[in-house]
mmCIF file of C-alpha atoms in Angstrom:
data_model
loop_
_atom_site.group_PDB
_atom_site.id
_atom_site.type_symbol
_atom_site.label_atom_id
_atom_site.label_comp_id
_atom_site.label_asym_id
_atom_site.label_seq_id
_atom_site.Cartn_x
_atom_site.Cartn_y
_atom_site.Cartn_z
ATOM 1 C CA VAL O 1 104.853 86.946 114.104
ATOM 2 C CA SER O 2 108.388 87.079 115.400
ATOM 3 C CA VAL O 3 110.526 84.174 114.253
ATOM 4 C CA GLY O 4 113.825 85.559 115.498
ATOM 5 C CA ARG O 5 116.073 88.579 115.552
ATOM 6 C CA ALA O 6 119.376 89.615 114.062
ATOM 7 C CA LYS O 7 121.598 92.599 114.853
ATOM 8 C CA PRO O 8 123.938 92.921 111.890
ATOM 9 C CA LEU O 9 126.134 95.953 111.424
ATOM 10 C CA VAL O 10 125.029 98.384 108.715
ATOM 11 C CA ARG O 11 128.201 97.711 106.731
ATOM 12 C CA ASP O 12 127.374 93.998 106.754
ATOM 13 C CA LEU O 13 123.823 94.696 105.558
ATOM 14 C CA LEU O 14 125.174 96.783 102.700
ATOM 15 C CA ARG O 15 127.299 93.827 101.575
ATOM 16 C CA LEU O 16 124.345 91.436 101.372
ATOM 17 C CA GLY O 17 123.513 90.294 97.894
ATOM 18 C CA ARG O 18 121.099 87.942 96.245
ATOM 19 C CA ASP O 19 120.849 84.556 98.013
ATOM 20 C CA ALA O 20 122.591 85.932 101.113
ATOM 21 C CA VAL O 21 121.564 84.348 104.398
ATOM 22 C CA LEU O 22 120.982 86.411 107.536
ATOM 23 C CA THR O 23 121.277 84.195 110.610
ATOM 24 C CA LEU O 24 118.665 84.707 113.320
ATOM 25 C CA ASP O 25 119.046 84.126 117.052
ATOM 26 C CA ARG O 26 116.674 81.138 117.095
ATOM 27 C CA ARG O 27 116.540 77.623 115.735
ATOM 28 C CA ALA O 28 113.800 76.358 113.402
ATOM 29 C CA GLU O 29 112.204 74.289 116.176
ATOM 30 C CA ASP O 30 112.102 77.152 118.722
ATOM 31 C CA PRO O 31 108.722 78.734 119.527
ATOM 32 C CA VAL O 32 107.623 81.816 117.598
ATOM 33 C CA GLU O 33 105.850 84.768 119.183
ATOM 34 C CA LEU O 34 102.721 86.523 117.925
ATOM 35 C CA PHE O 35 102.483 90.246 118.646
ATOM 36 C CA ILE O 36 99.896 92.947 118.113
ATOM 37 C CA GLY O 37 101.939 96.115 118.187
ATOM 38 C CA ASP O 38 104.369 95.609 121.066
ATOM 39 C CA ARG O 39 102.040 93.303 123.010
ATOM 40 C CA LEU O 40 102.789 89.567 123.083
ATOM 41 C CA ILE O 41 99.478 87.755 122.621
ATOM 42 C CA ALA O 42 100.496 84.159 121.856
ATOM 43 C CA ARG O 43 103.309 81.681 121.251
ATOM 44 C CA GLY O 44 103.344 78.811 118.841
ATOM 45 C CA GLU O 45 105.229 76.489 116.522
ATOM 46 C CA LEU O 46 106.024 76.952 112.846
ATOM 47 C CA HIS O 47 104.482 74.389 110.520
ATOM 48 C CA GLU O 48 103.945 74.019 106.822
ATOM 49 C CA ALA O 49 100.318 74.722 105.884
ATOM 50 C CA GLU O 50 98.275 71.528 105.568
ATOM 51 C CA ASP O 51 96.931 72.439 102.118
ATOM 52 C CA GLY O 52 100.256 71.575 100.465
ATOM 53 C CA SER O 53 100.833 75.163 99.299
ATOM 54 C CA GLY O 54 104.265 75.326 100.936
ATOM 55 C CA GLN O 55 103.203 78.349 103.001
ATOM 56 C CA LEU O 56 104.192 78.647 106.638
ATOM 57 C CA ALA O 57 101.601 78.536 109.396
ATOM 58 C CA VAL O 58 101.712 78.974 113.181
ATOM 59 C CA ARG O 59 100.097 76.405 115.490
ATOM 60 C CA LEU O 60 99.294 78.266 118.729
ATOM 61 C CA THR O 61 100.506 76.608 121.914
ATOM 62 C CA GLU O 62 99.947 79.454 124.431
ATOM 63 C CA VAL O 63 97.443 82.309 124.259
ATOM 64 C CA ALA O 64 97.448 85.371 126.499
ATOM 65 C CA ALA O 65 94.499 85.975 128.814
ATOM 66 C CA PRO O 66 92.420 89.010 127.744
ATOM 67 C CA GLY O 67 93.677 91.161 130.633
ATOM 68 C CA GLY O 68 97.125 89.762 131.233
ATOM 69 C CA GLY O 69 100.129 87.884 130.005
ATOM 70 C CA LEU O 70 100.758 84.335 128.901
#
């Protein structure tokens, strides 16, 4: 699942320490993408799992057709 991307410089990565925050190119409410390898197979929304465990889950909103795209 792709939540977002970041392109930090190596020197900036080397400076990261505990509790550092790496900003991604998306907002929390933006759709996430589900890939198998390099192939996009679905899009969805991030949610907290309904069992109260605090884990993240993805609710699918678009699913790719078996032979094509979204």
